Coordinates of N, CA and C and ligand atoms in Angstrom, one line a residue:
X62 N -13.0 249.3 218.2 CA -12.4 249.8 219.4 C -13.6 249.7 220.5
X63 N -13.3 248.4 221.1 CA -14.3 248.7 222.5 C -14.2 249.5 223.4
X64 N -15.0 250.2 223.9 CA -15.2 251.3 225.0 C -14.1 252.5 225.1
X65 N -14.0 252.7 223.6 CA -13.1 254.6 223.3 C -14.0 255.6 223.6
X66 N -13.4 256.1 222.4 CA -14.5 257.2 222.1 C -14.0 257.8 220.8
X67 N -15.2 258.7 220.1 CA -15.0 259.1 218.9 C -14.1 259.6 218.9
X68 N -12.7 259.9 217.9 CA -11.3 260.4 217.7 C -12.1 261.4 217.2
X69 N -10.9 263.1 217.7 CA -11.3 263.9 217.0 C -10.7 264.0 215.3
X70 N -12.1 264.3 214.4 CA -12.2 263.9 213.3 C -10.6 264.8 212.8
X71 N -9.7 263.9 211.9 CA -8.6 264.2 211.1 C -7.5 264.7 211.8
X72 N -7.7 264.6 212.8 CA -6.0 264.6 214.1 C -5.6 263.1 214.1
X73 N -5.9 261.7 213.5 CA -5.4 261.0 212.8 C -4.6 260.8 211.4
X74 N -4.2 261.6 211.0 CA -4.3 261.8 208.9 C -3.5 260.5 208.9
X75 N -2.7 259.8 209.3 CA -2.1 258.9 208.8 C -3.3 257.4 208.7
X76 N -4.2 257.3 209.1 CA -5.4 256.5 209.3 C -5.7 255.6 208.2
X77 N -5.9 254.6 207.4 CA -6.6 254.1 206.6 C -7.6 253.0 207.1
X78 N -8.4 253.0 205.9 CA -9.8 251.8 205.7 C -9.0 251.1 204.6
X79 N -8.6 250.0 205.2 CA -8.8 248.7 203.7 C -10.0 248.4 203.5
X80 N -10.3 248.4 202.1 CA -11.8 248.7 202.1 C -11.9 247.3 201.2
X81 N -12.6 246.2 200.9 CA -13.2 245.6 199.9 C -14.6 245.5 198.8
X82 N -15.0 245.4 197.9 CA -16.3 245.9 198.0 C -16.8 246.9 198.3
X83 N -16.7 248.3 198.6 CA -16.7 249.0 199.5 C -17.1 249.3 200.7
X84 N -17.0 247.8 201.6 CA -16.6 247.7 203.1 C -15.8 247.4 203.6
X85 N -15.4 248.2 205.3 CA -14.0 248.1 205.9 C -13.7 246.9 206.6
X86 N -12.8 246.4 205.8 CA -12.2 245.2 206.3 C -11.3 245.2 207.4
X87 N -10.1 246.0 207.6 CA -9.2 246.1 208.2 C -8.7 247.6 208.5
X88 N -7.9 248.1 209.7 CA -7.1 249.2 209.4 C -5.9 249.3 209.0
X89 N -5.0 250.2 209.0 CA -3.8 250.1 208.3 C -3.6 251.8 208.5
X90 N -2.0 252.2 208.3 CA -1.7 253.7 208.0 C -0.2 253.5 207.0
X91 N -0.5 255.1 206.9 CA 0.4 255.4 206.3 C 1.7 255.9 206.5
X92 N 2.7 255.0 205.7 CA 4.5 255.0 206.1 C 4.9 255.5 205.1
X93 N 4.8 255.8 204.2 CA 5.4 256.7 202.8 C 4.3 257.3 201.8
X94 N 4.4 257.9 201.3 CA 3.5 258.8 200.2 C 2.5 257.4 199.4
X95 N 3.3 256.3 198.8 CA 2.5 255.4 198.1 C 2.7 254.7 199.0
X96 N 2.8 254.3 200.6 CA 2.6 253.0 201.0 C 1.9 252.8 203.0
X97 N 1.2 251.6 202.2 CA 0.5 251.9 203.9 C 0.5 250.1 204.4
X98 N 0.9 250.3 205.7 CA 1.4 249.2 206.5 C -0.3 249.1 207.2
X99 N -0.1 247.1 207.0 CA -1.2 246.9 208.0 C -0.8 245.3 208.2
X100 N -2.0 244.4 208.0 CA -1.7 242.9 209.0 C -2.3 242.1 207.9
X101 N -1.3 240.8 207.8 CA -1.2 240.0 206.7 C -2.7 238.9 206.6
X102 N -2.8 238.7 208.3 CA -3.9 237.7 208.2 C -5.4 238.8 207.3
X103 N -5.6 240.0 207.5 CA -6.7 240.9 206.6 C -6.8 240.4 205.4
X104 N -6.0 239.4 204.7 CA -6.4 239.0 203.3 C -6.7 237.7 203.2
X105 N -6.7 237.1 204.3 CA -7.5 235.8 203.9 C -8.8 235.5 203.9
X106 N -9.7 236.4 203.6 CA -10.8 235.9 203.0 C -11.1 236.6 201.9
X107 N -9.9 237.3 201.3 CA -9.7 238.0 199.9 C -9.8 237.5 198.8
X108 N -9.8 236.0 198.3 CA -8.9 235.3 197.6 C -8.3 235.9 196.7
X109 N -7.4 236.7 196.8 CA -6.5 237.1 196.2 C -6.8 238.8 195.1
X110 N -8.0 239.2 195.2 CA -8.4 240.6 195.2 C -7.5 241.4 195.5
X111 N -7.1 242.5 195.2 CA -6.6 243.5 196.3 C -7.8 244.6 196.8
X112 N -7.3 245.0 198.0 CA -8.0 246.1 198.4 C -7.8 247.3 197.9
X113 N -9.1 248.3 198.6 CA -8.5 249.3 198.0 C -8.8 250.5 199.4
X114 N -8.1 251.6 199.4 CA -7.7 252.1 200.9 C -8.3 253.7 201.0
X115 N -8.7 253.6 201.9 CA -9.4 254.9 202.4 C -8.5 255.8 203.1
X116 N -8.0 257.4 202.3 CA -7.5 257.8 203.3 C -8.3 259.5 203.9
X117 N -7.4 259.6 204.3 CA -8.4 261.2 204.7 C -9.7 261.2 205.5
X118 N -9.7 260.0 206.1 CA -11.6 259.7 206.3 C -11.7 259.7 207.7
X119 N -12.9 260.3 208.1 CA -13.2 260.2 209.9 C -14.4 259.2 209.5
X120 N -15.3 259.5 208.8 CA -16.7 258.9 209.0 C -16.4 258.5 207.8
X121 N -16.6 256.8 207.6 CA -16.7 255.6 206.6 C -17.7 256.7 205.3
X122 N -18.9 257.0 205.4 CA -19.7 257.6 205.0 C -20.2 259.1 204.2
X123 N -19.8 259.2 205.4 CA -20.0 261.1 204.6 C -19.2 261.5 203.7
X124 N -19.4 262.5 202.8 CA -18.2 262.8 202.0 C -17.4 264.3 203.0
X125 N -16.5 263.9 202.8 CA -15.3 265.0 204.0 C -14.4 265.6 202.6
X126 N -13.9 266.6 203.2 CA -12.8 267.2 201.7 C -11.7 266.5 201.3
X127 N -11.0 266.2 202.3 CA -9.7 265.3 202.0 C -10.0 263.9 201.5
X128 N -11.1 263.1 201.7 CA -11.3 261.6 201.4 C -11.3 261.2 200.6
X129 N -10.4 260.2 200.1 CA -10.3 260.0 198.7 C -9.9 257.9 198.7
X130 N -10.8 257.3 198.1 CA -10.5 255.8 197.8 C -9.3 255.6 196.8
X131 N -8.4 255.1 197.6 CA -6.9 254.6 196.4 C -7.0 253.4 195.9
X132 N -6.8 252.6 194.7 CA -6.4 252.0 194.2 C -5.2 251.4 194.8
X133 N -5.2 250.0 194.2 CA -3.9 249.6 195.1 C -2.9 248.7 193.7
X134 N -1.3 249.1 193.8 CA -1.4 248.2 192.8 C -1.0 247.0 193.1
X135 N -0.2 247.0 194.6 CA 0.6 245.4 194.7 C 0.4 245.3 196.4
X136 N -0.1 243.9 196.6 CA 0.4 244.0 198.3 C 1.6 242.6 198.5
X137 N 1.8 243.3 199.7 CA 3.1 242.3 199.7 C 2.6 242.2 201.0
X138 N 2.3 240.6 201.7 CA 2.5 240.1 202.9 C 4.0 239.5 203.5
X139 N 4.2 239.6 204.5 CA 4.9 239.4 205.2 C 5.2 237.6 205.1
X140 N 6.5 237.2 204.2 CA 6.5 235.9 203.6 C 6.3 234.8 204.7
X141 N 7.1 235.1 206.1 CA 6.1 234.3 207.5 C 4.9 234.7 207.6
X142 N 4.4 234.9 207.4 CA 2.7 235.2 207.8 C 2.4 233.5 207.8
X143 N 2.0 233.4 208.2 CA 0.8 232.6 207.9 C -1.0 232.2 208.7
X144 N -1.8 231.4 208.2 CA -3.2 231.3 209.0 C -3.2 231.1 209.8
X145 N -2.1 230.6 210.5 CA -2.0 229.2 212.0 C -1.4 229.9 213.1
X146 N -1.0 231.6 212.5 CA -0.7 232.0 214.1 C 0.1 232.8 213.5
X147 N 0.2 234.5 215.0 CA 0.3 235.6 214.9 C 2.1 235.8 214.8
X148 N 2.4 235.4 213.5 CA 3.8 235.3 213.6 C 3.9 236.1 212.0
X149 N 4.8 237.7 212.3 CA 5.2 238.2 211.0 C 4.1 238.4 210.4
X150 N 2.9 239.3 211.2 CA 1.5 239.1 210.4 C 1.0 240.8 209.8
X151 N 2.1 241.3 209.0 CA 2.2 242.4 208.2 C 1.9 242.1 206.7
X152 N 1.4 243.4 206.3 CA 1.5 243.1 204.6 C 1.5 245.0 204.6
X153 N 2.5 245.1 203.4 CA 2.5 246.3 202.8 C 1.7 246.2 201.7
X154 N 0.9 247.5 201.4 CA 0.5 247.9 200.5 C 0.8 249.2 199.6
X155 N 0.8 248.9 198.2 CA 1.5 249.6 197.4 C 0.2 250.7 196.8
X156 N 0.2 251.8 196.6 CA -0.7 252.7 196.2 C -0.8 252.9 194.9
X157 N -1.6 252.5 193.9 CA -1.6 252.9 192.4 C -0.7 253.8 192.1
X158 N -0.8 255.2 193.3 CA -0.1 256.6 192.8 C 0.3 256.8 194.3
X159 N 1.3 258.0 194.4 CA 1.6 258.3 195.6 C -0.2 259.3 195.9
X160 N 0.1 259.4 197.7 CA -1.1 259.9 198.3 C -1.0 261.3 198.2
X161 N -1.8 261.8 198.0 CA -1.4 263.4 198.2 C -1.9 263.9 199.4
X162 N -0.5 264.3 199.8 CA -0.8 264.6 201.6 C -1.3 265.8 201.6
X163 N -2.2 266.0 202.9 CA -2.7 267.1 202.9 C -3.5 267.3 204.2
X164 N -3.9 268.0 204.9 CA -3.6 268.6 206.7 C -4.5 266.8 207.3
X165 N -5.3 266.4 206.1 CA -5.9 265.1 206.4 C -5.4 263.7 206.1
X166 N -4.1 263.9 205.3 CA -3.1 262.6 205.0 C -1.7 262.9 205.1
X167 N -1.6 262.3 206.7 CA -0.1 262.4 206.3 C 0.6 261.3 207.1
X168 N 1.9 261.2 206.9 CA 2.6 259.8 206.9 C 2.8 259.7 208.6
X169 N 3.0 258.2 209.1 CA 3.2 258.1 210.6 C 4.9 257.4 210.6
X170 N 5.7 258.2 211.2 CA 6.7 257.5 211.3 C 7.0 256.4 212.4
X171 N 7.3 255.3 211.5 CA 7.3 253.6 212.7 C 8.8 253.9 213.2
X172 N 8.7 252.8 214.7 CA 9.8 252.6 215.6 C 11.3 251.7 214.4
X173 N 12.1 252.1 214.6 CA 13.4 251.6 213.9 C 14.3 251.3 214.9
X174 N 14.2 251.8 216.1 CA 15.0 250.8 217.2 C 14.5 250.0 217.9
X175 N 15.1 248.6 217.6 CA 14.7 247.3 218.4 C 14.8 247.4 219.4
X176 N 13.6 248.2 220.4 CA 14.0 247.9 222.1 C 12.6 248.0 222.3
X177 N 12.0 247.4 223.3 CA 10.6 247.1 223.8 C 10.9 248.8 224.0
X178 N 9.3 248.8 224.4 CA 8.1 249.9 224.7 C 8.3 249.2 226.4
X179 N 8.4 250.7 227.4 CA 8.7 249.8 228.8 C 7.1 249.3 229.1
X180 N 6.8 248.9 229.8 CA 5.4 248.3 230.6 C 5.1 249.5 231.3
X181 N 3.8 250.1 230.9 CA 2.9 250.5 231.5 C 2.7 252.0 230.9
X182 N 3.7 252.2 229.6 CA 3.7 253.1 228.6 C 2.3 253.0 227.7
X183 N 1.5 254.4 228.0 CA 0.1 254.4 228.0 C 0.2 254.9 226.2
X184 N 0.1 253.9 225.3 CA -0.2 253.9 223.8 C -1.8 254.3 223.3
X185 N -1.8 254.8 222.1 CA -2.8 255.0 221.8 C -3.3 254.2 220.5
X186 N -4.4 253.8 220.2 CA -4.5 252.9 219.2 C -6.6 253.6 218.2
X187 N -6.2 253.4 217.1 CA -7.8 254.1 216.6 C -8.1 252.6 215.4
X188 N -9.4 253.0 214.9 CA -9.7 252.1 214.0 C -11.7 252.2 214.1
X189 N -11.7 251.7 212.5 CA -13.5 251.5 212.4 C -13.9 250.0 213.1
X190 N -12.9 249.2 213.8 CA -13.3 248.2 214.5 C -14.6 248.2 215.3
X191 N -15.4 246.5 215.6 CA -16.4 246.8 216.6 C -16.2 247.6 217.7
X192 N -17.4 248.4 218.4 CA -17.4 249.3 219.5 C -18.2 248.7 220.9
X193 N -19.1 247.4 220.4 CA -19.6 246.7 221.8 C -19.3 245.4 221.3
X194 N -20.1 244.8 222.6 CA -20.0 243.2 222.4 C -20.9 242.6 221.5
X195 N -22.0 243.3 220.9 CA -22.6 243.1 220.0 C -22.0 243.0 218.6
X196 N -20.5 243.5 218.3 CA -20.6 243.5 217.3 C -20.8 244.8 216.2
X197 N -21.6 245.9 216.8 CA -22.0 247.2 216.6 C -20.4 247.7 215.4
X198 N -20.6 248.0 214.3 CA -19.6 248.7 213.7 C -19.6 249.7 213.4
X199 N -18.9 250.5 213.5 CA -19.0 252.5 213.8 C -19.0 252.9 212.2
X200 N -19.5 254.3 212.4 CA -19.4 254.9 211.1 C -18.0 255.8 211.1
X201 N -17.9 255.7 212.5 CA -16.7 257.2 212.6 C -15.7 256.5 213.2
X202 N -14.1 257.3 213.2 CA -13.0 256.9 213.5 C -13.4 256.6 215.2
X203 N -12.9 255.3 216.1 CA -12.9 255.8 217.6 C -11.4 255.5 217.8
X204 N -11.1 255.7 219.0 CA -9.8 255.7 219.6 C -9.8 255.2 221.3
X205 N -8.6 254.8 221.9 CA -8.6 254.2 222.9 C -6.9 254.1 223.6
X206 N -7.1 255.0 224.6 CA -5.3 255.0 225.7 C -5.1 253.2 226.0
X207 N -4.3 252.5 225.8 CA -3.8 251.4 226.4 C -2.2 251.3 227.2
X208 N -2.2 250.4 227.8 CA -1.0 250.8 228.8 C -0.3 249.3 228.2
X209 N 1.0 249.5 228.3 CA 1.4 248.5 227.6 C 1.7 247.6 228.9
X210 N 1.8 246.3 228.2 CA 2.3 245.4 229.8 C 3.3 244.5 229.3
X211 N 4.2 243.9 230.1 CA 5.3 243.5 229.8 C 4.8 242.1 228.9
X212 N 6.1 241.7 228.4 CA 5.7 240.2 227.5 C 5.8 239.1 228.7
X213 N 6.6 239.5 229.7 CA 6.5 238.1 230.7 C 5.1 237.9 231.3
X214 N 4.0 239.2 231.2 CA 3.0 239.1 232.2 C 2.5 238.3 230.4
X215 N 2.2 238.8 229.5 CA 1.2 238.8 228.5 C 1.9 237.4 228.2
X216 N 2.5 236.6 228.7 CA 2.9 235.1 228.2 C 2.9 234.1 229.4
X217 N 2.3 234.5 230.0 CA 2.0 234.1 231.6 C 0.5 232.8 231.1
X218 N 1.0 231.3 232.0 CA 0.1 230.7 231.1 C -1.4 230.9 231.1
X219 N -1.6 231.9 231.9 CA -3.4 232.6 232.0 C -3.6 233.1 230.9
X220 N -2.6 234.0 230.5 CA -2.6 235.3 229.3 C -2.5 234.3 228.3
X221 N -1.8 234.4 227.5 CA -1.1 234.0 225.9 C -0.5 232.9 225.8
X222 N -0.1 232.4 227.3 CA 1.1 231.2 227.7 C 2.1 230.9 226.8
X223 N 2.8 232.0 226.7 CA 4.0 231.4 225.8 C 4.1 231.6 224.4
X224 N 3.1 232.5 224.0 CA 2.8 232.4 222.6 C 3.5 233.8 221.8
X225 N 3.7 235.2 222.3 CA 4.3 236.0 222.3 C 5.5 236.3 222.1
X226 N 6.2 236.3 220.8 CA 7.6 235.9 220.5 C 8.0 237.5 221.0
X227 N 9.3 237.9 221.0 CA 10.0 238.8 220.9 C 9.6 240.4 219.9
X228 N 9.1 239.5 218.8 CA 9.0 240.1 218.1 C 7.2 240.6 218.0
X229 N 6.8 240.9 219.0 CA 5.4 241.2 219.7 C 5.2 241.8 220.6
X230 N 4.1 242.8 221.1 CA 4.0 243.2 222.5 C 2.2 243.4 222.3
X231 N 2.1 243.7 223.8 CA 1.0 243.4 224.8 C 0.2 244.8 225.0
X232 N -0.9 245.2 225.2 CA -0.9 245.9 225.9 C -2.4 245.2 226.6
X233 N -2.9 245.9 228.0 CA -4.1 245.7 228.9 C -5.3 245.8 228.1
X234 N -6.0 244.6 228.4 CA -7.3 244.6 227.6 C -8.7 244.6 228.6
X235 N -8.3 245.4 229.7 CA -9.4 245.4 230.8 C -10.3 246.2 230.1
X236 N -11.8 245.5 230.1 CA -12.4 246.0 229.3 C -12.2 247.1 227.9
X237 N -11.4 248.3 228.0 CA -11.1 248.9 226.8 C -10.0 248.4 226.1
X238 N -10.6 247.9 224.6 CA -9.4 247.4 223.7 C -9.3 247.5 222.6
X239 N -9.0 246.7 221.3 CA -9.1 246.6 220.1 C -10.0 245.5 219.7
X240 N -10.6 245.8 219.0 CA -11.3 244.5 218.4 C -11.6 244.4 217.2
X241 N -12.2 243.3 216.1 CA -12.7 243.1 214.9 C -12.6 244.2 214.6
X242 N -12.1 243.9 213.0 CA -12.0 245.3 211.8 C -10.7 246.6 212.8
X243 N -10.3 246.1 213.7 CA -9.2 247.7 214.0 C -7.7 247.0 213.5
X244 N -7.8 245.5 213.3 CA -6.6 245.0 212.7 C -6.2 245.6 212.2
X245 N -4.7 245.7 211.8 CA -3.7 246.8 210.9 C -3.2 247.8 211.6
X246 N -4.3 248.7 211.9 CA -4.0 249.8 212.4 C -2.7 249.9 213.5
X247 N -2.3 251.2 214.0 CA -0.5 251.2 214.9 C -1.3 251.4 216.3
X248 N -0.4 250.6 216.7 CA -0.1 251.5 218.4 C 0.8 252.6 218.4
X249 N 0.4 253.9 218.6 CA 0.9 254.8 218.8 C 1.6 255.3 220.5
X250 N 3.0 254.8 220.3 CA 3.6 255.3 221.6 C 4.6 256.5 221.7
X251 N 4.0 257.5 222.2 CA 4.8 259.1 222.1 C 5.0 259.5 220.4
X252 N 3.8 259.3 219.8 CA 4.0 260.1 218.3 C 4.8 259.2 217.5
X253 N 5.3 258.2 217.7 CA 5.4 257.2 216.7 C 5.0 255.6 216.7
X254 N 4.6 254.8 215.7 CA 4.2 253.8 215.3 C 5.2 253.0 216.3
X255 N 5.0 252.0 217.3 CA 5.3 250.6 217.6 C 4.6 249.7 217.4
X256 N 3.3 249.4 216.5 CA 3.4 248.0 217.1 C 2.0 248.2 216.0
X257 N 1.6 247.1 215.3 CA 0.4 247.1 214.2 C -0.4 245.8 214.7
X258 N -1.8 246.7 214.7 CA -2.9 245.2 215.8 C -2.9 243.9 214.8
X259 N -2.5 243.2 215.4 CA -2.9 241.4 215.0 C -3.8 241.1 214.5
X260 N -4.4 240.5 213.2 CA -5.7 240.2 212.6 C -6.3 238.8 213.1
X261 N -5.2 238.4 214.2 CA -5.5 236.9 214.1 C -7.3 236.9 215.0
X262 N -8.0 236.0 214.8 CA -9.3 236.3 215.7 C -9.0 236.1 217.0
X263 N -9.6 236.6 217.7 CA -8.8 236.8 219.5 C -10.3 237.5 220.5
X264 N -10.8 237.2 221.1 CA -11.7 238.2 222.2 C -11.1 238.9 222.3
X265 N -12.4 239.9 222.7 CA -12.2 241.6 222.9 C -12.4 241.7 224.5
X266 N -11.7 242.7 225.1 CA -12.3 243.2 226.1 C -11.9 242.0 227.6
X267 N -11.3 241.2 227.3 CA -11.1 240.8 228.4 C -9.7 240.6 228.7
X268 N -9.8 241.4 230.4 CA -8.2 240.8 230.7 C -7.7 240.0 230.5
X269 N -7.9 238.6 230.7 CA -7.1 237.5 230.8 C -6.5 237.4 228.9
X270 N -6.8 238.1 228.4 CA -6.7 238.0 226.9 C -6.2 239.1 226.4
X271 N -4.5 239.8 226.9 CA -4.4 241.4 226.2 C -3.7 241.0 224.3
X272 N -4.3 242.6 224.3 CA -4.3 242.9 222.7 C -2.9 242.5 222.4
X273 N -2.6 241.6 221.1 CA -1.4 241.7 220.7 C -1.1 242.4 219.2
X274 N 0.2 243.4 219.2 CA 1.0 243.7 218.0 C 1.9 243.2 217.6
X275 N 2.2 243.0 216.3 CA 3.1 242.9 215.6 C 4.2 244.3 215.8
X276 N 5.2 243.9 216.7 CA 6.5 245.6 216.7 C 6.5 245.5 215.6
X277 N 6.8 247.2 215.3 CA 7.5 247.4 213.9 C 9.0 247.1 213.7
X278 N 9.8 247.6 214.3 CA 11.2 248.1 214.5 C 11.7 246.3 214.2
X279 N 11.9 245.3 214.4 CA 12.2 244.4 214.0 C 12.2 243.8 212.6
X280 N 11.4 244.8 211.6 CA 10.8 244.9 210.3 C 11.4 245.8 209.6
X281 N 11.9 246.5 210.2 CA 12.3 248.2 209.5 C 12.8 247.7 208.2
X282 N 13.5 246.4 208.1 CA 14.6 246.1 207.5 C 14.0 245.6 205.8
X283 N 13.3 244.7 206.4 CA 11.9 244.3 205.6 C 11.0 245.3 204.9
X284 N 10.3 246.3 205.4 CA 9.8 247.1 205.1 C 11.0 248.0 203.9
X285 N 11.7 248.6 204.4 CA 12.4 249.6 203.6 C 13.0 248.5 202.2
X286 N 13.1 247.1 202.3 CA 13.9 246.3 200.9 C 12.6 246.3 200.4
X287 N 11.1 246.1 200.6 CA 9.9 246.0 200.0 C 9.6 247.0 198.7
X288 N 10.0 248.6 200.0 CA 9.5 249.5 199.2 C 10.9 250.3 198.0
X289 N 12.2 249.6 198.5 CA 13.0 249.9 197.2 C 12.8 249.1 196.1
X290 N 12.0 247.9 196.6 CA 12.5 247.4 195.2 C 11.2 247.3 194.6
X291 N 10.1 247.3 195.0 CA 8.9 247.5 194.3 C 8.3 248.4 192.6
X292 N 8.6 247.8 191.7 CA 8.5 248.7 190.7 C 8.0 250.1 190.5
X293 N 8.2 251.0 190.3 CA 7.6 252.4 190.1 C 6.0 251.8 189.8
Ligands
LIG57 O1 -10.1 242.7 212.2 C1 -9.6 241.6 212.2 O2 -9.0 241.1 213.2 C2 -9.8 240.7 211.1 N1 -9.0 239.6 210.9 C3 -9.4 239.1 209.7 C4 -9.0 237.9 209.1 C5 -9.5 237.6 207.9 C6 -10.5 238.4 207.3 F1 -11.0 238.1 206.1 C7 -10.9 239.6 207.9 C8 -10.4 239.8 209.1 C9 -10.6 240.9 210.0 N2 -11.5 242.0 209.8 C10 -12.9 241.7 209.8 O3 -13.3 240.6 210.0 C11 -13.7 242.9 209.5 C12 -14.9 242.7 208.6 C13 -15.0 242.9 210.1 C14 -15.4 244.3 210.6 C15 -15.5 244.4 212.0 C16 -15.8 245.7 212.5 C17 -16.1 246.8 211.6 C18 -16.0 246.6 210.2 C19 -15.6 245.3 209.7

């Protein structure tokens, strides 16, 4: 998150670290007891590993009461995904065991009606992503207000030109934004999940370049056939 500020610690609980190795690769949260939504391009330099997911956590580091590293047993990307562009770029992940919720994990419920976020509806978005232009990677959760902007501006051939399907939205990337490692994680508009950050690589922090998500609510449909039919 370029130019936030530290989230207060565990007023996130729905939050995760995809973690590899035990470094944070991506963000991601949680939609059901065993399952946490994030962005399909985060696994291509996995070769085929799964992750494993941090929940309960403000600081990557410290030991906190609630934080606990999950096992994962299955991820499912989004069968459009692919490398070549920010199209259908989700993947669910499946939890060894369900999470046990607690005042530090608990579930975020995503948008289920297909209708844009109006423009200039001020979302909120967190993640252990970079915090300057250096690069700099945080130890602690940050966070950052963004205002959403319409798809005709964010497809405007300055912006995105055209690249922004329907199934996407925008928000202002004047200098405060999303950046490296906050992939996965939700835009939060009025206490519910719309829209999960893009993994695709993209500049940070400049207008002419706003942050794009993957909406949820065009997925709902997807999501919920995933997690019925996923083996116990
Ligand atoms: O965050 C992203 O947009 C993104 N898209 C990807 C695609 C492939 C892929 F293998 C990884 C990523 C990845 N994440 C990253 O590179 C994470 C590792 C870097 C990072 C940045 C800040 C703080 C901690 C760690």
């Amino acid at each position: 998150i370029l130019r936030g500020s530290v989230a207060k610690p565990h007023l996130k609980p729905y939050m995760a670290s995809l973690q590899m190795d035990g470094q944070h690769v991506c963000g991601g949260f949680l939609i059901a007891e065993q399952w946490v939504l994030s962005a399909a391009h985060c696994t291509e330099e996995t070769d085929g590993k799964l992750f494993q997911v941090l929940l309960g956590a403000h600081s990557l580091t410290e030991p906190e009461p609630h934080k606990r590293l999950y096992q994962v047993r299955a991820q499912f990307p989004h069968p459009g995904s692919n490398i070549h562009n920010n199209k259908d770029d989700l993947l669910l992940l499946q939890l060894e065991e369900k999470a046990e919720l607690n005042a530090d994990v608990r579930v975020l419920p995503f948008q289920r009606e297909d209708r844009d976020v109006a423009a200039e509806t001020v979302c909120e978005v967190a993640g252990w992503g970079t915090i300057d232009h250096s690069g700099r990677r945080p130890d602690k959760l940050h966070q950052v207000e963004r205002p959403v902007i319409s798809r005709d501006v964010c497809n405007h051939r300055t912006r995105h030109d055209g690249t922004i399907t329907k199934n996407m939205m925008c928000t202002d990337s004047r200098r405060m934004d999303t950046c490296k490692g906050d992939s996965g994680g939700p835009l939060v508009c009025n206490g519910v999940a719309e829209g999960v950050v893009t993994a695709g690589s993209r500049v940070c922090g400049n207008y002419k370049k706003p942050a794009i998500y993957t909406r949820i609510a065009p997925y709902a449909a997807w999501i919920d056939s995933v997690m019925a039919s996923a083996d116990e």
